[in-house]
Short mmCIF file of C-alpha atoms in Angstrom, two decimals:
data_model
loop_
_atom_site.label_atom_id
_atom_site.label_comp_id
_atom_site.label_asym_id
_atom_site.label_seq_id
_atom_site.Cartn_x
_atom_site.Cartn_y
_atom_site.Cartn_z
CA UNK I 11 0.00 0.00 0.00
CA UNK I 12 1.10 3.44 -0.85
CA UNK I 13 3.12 5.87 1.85
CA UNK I 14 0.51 8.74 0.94
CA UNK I 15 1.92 12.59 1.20
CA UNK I 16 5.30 11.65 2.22
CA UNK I 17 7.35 13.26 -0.43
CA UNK I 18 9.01 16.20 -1.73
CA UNK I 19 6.47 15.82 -5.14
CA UNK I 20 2.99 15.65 -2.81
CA UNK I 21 2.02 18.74 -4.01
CA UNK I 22 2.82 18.71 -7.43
CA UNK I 23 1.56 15.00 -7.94
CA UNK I 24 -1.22 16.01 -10.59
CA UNK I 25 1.63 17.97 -12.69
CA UNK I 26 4.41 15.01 -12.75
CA UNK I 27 1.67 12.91 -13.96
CA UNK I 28 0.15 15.04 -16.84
CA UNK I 29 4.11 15.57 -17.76
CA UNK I 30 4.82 11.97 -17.62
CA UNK I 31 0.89 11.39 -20.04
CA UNK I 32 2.72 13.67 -22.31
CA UNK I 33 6.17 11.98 -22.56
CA UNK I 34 3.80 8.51 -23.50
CA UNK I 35 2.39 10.31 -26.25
CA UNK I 36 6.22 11.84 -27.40
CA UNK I 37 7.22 7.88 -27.30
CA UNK I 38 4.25 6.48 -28.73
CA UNK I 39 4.90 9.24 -31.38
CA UNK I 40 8.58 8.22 -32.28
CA UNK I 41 6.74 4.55 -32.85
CA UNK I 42 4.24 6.00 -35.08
CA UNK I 43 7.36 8.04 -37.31
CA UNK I 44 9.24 4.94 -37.23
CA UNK I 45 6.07 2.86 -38.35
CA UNK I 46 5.29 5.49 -41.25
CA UNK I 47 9.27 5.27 -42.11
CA UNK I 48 9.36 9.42 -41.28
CA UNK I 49 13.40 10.62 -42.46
CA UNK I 50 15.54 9.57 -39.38
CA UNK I 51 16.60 13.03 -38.78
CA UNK I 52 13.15 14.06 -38.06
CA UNK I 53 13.03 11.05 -35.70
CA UNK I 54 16.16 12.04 -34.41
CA UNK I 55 14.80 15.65 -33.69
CA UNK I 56 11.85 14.29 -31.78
CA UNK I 57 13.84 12.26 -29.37
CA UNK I 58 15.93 14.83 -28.48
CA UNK I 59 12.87 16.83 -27.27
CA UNK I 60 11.72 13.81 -25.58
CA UNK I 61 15.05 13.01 -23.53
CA UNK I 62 14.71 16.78 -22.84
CA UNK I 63 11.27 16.35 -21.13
CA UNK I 64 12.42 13.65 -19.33
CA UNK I 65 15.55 15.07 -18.01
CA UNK I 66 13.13 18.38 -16.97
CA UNK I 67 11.41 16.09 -15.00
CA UNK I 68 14.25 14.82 -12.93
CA UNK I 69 15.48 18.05 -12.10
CA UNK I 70 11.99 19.46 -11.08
CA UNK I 71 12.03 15.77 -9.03
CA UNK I 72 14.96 16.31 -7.44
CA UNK I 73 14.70 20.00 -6.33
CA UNK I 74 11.42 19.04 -4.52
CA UNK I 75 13.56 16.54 -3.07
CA UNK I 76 16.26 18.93 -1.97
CA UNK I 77 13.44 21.58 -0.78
CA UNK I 78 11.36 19.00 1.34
CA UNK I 79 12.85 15.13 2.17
CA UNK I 80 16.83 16.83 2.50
CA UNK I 81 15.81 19.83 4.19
CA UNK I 82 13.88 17.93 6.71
CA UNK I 83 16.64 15.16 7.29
CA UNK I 84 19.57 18.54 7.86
CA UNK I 85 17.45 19.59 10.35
CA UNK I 86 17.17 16.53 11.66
CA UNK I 87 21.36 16.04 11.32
CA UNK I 88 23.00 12.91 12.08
CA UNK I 89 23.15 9.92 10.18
CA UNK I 90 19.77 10.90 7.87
CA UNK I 91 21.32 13.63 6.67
CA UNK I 92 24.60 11.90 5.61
CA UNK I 93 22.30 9.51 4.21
CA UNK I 94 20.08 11.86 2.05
CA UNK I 95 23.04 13.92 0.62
CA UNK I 96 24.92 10.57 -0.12
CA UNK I 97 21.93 9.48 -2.11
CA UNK I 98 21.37 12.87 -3.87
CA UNK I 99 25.48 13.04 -5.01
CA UNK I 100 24.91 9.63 -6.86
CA UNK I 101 21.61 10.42 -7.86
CA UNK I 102 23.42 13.45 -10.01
CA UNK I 103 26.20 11.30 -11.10
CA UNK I 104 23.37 9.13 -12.42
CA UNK I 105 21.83 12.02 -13.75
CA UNK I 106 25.03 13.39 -15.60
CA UNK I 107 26.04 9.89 -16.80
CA UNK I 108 29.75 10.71 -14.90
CA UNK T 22 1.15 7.78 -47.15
CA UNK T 23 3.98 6.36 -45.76
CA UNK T 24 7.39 5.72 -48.54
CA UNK T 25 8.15 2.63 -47.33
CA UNK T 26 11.98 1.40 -47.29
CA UNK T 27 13.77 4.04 -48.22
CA UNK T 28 15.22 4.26 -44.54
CA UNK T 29 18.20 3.71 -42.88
CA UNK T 30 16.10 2.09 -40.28
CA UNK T 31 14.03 -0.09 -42.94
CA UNK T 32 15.92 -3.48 -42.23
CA UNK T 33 15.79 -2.79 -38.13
CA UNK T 34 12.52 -1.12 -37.87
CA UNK T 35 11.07 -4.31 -35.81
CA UNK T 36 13.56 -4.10 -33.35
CA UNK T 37 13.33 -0.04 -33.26
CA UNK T 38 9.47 -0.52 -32.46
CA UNK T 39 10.07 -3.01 -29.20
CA UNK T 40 12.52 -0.56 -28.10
CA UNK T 41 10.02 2.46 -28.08
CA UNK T 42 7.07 0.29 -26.66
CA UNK T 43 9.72 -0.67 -24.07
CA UNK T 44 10.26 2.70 -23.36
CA UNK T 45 6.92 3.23 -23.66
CA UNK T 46 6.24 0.84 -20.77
CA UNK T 47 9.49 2.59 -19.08
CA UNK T 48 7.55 5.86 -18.97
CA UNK T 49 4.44 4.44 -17.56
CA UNK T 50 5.98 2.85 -15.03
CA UNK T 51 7.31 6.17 -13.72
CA UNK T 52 4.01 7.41 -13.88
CA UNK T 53 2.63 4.58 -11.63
CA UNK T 54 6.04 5.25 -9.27
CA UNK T 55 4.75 9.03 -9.00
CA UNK T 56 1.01 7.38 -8.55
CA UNK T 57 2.33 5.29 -6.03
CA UNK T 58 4.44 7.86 -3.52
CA UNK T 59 7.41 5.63 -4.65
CA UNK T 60 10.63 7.62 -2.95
CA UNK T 61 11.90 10.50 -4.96
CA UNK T 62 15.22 9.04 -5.46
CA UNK T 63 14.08 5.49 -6.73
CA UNK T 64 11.82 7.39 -9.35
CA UNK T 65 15.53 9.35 -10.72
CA UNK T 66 17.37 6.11 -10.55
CA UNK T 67 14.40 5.05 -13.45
CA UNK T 68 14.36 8.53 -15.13
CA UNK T 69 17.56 7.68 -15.49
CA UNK T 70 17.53 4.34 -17.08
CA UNK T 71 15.05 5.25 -19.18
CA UNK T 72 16.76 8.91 -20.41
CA UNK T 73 19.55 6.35 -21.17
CA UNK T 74 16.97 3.74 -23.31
CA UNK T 75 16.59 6.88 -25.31
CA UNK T 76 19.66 7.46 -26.19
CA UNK T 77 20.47 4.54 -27.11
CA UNK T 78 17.97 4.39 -29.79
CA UNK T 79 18.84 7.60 -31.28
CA UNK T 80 22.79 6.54 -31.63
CA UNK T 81 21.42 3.77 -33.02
CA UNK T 82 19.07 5.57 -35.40
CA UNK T 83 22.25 7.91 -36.40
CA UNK T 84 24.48 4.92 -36.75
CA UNK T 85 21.98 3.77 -39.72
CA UNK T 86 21.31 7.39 -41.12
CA UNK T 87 25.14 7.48 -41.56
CA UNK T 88 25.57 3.55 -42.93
CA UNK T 89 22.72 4.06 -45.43
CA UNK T 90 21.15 7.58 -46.05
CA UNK T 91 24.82 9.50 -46.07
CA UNK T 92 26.76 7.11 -47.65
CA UNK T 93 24.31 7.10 -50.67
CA UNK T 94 24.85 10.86 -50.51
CA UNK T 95 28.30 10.78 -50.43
CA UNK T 96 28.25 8.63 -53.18
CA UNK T 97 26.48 10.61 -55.35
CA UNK T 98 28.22 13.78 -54.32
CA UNK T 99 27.13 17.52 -54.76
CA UNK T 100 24.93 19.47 -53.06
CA UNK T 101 22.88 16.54 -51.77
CA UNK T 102 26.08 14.94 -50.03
CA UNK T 103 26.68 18.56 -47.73
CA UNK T 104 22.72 19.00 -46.82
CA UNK T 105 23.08 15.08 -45.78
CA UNK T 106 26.52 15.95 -43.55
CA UNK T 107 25.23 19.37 -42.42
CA UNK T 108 22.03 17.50 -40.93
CA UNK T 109 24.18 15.16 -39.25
CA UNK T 110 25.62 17.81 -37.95
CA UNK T 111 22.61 19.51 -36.71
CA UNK T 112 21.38 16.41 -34.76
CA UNK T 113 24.59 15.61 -33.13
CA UNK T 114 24.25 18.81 -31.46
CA UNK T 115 21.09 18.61 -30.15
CA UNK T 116 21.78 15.13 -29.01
CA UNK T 117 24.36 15.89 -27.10
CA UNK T 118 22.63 19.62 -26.55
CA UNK T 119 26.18 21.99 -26.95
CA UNK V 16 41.25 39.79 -0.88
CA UNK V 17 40.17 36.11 -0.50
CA UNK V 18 37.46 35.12 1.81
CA UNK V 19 39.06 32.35 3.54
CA UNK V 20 37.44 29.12 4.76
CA UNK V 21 34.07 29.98 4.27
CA UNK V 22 32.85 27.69 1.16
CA UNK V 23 31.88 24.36 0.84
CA UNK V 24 35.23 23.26 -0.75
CA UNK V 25 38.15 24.38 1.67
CA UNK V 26 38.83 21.35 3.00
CA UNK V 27 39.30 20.00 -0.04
CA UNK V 28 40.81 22.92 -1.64
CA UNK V 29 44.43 21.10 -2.55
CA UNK V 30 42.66 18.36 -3.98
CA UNK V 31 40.40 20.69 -6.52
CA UNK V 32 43.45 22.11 -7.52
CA UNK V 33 45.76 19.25 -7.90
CA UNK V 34 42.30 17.80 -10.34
CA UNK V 35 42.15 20.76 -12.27
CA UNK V 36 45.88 21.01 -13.23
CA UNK V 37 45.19 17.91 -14.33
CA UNK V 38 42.92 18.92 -16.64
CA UNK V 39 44.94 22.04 -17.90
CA UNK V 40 47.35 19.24 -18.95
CA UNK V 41 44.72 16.95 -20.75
CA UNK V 42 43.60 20.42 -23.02
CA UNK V 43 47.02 20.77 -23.54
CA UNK V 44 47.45 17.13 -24.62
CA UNK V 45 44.52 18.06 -26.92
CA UNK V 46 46.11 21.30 -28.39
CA UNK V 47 49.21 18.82 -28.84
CA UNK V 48 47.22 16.03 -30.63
CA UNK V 49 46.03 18.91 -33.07
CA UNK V 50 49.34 19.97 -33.61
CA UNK V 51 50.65 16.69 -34.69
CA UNK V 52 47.77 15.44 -36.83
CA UNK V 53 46.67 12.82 -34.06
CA UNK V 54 44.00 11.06 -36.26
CA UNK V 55 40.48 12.69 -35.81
CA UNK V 56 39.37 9.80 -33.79
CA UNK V 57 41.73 9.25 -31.31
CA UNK V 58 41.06 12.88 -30.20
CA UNK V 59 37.71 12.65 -29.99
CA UNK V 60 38.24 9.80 -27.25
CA UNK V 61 40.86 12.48 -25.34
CA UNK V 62 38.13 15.27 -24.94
CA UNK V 63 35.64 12.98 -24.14
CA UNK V 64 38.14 11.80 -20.99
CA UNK V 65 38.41 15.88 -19.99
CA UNK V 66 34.84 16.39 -20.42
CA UNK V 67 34.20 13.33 -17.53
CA UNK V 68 36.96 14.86 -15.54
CA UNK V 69 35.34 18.37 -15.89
CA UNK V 70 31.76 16.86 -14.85
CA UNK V 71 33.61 15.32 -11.89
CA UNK V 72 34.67 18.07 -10.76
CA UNK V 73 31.90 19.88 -10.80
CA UNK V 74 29.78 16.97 -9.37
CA UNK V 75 32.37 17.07 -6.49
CA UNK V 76 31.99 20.80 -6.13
CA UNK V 77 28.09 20.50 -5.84
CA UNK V 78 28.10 17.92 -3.27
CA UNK V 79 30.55 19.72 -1.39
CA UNK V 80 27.98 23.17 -1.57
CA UNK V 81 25.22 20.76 -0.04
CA UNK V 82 26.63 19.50 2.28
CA UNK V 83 28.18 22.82 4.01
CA UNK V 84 26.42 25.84 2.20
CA UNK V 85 23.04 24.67 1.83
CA UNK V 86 23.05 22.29 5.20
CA UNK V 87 23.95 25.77 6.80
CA UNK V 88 21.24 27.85 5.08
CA UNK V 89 18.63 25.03 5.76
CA UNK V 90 19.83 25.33 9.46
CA UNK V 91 18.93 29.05 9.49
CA UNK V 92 15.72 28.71 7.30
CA UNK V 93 13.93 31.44 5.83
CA UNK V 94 14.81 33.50 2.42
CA UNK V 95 18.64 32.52 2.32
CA UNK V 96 17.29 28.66 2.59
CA UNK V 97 15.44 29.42 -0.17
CA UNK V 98 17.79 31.43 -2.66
CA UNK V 99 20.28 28.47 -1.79
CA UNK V 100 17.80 25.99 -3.03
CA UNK V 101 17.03 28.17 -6.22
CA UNK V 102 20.71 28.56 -6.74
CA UNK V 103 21.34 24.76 -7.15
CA UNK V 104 17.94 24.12 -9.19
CA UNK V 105 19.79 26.72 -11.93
CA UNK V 106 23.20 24.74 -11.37
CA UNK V 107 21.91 21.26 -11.61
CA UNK V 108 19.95 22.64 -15.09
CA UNK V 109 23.03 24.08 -15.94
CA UNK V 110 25.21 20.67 -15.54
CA UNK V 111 22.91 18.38 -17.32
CA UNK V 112 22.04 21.21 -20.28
CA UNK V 113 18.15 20.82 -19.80
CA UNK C 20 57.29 12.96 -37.17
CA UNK C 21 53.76 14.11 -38.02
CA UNK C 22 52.03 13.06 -40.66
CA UNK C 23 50.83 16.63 -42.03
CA UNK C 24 47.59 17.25 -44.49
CA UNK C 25 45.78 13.89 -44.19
CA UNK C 26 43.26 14.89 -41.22
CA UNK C 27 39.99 16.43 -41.34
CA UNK C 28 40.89 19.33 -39.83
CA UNK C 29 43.66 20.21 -41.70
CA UNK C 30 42.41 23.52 -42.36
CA UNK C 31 41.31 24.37 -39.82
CA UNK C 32 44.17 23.34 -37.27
CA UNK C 33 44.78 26.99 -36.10
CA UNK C 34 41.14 27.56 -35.69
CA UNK C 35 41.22 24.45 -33.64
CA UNK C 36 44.63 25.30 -31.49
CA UNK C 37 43.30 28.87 -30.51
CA UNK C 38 40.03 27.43 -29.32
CA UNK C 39 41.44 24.76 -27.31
CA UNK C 40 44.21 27.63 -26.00
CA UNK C 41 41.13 29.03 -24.67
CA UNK C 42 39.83 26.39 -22.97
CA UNK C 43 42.67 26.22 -21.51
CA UNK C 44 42.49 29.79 -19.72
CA UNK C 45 39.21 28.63 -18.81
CA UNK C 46 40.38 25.65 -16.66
CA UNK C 47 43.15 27.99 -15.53
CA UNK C 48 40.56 30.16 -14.57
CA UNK C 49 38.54 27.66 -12.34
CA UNK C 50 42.09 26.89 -10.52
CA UNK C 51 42.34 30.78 -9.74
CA UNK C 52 38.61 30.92 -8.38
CA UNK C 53 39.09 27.79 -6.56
CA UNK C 54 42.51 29.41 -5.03
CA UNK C 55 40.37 32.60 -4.25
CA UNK C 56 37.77 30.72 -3.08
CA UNK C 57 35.33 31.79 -4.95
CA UNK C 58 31.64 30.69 -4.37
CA UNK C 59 30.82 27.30 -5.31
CA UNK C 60 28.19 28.19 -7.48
CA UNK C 61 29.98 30.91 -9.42
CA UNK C 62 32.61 28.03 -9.94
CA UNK C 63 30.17 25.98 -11.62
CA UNK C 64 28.71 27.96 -13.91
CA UNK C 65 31.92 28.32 -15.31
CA UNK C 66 32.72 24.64 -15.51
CA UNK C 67 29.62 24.05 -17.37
CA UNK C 68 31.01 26.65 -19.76
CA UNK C 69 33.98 25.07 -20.22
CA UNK C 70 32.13 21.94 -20.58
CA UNK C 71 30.20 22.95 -23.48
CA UNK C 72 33.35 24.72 -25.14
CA UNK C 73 35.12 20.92 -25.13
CA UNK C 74 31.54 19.63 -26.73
CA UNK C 75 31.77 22.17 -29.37
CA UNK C 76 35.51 21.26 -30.13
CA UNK C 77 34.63 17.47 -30.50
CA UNK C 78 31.64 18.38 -32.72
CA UNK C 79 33.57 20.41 -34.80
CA UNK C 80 36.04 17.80 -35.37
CA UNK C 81 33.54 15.09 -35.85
CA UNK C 82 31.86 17.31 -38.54
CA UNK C 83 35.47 17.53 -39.79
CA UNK C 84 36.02 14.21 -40.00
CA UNK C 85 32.74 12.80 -41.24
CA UNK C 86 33.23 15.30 -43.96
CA UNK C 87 36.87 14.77 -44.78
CA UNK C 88 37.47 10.74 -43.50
CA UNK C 89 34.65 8.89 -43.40
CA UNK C 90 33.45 10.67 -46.55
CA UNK C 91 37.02 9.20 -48.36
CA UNK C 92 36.34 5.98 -46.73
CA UNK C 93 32.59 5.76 -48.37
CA UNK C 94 34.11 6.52 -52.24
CA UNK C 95 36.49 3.44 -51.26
CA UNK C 96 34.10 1.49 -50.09
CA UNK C 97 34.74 -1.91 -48.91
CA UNK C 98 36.31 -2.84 -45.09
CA UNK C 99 37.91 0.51 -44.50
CA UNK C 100 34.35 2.22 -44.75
CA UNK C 101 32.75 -0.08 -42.22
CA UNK C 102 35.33 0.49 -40.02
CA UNK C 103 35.18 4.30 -40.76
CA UNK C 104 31.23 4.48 -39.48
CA UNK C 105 31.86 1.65 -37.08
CA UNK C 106 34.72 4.27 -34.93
CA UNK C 107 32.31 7.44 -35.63
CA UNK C 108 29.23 5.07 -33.91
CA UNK C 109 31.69 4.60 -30.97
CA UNK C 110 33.33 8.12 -30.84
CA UNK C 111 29.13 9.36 -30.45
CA UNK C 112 28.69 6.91 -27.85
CA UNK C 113 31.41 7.89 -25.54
CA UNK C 114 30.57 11.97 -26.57
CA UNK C 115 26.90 11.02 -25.65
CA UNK C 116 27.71 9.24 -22.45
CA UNK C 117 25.24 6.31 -23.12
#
């Protein structure tokens, strides 16, 4: 069963899912252009804007993060806060392919 | 209607259509993750993955654009041949967004 | 005049330093590679080493700002919590070129 | 010895040397803020610059070299093309990061 209101995206829920409905649609586009044979670089165009919608949604992800589940674990201290900023540096590296 | 074959992707289009429903599938799962409450940093280490799913397929889509569609250009030389290469050139940069 | 000991990277100021030199001397290895007609190629693979080594860096940089600049501005709350968070949301978009 | 005139960037090796001289006074540049101790963020923003001056170098090279190499490789034909497109597929996967 679902941890309800927990996390840094509670509030903004309703908009990471209508971002995430339109990033189906971009993929389930680049089927359809592959299925009509569209010219690759007009393929190639398309999934550019569509790794750039996805990589706009990590970042608005992970500064809700910083703003609510890291800010609440600093002032908490200890070892949840060594914790959270451990798991936000990798989550970047992941992020930036380093 | 669709000009069928003429593609660098023509011989691989089967396998670039299970990709993109893959990814497809990839997308929706965040969705159901964000649905869910899943923890912020579990949903990046999928945005991730699938950010990465996407490139793949358009390095794969270039790889064929530059076996097929710009080596027939090149062949034939001219005008044709530098549109083809300045394209290229186009999409590399918004794939790897300098 | 320097403001000494105050940012996020002091303790670990030697250790930037010695990593960026490091880098000064990979360009350079680039600008030599140029020089003596390295083939194409075999560059290529060279600035994609000092572009990792860059992103390193600044992925080290950013952890180090969380975990002393904005930990500190989180402890104190209120508007400078808040510009901090706003000032690594630009970064972070910054880094990965969203 | 160097083997002069055969590269794609033949022309355009000064072009290439002065840019890459200015990258790097840009990674000279970080040192000195880092030695100053400049703030973390101010540091960043110029290591994503420097980032995407390295990206532009390999793309113009790559251009160079699809347009000069790979394009001599093609009128050949044969085993020395597929290699040709096979180290270009590669070179875009490391520049990509996938």
């Amino acid at each position: 069963m679902a941890d309800t209101g927990s996390h840094g995206y509670s509030d903004t829920k309703a908009a990471h899912l209508a971002r995430l409905r339109r990033i189906v649609g971009q993929v389930r586009g680049l089927a359809r252009m592959v299925e009509e044979d569209t010219y690759c670089i007009d393929i190639l165009t398309q999934v550019a804007a569509t790794t750039k919608a996805l990589q706009a949604t990590a970042l608005q992800l992970l500064d809700e993060h910083l703003e609510h589940c890291v800010t609440a674990a600093v002032a908490k201290g200890g070892a949840d806060k060594d914790e959270k900023l451990r798991e936000v540096s990798q989550a970047l590296a992941r992020l930036t392919r380093v």
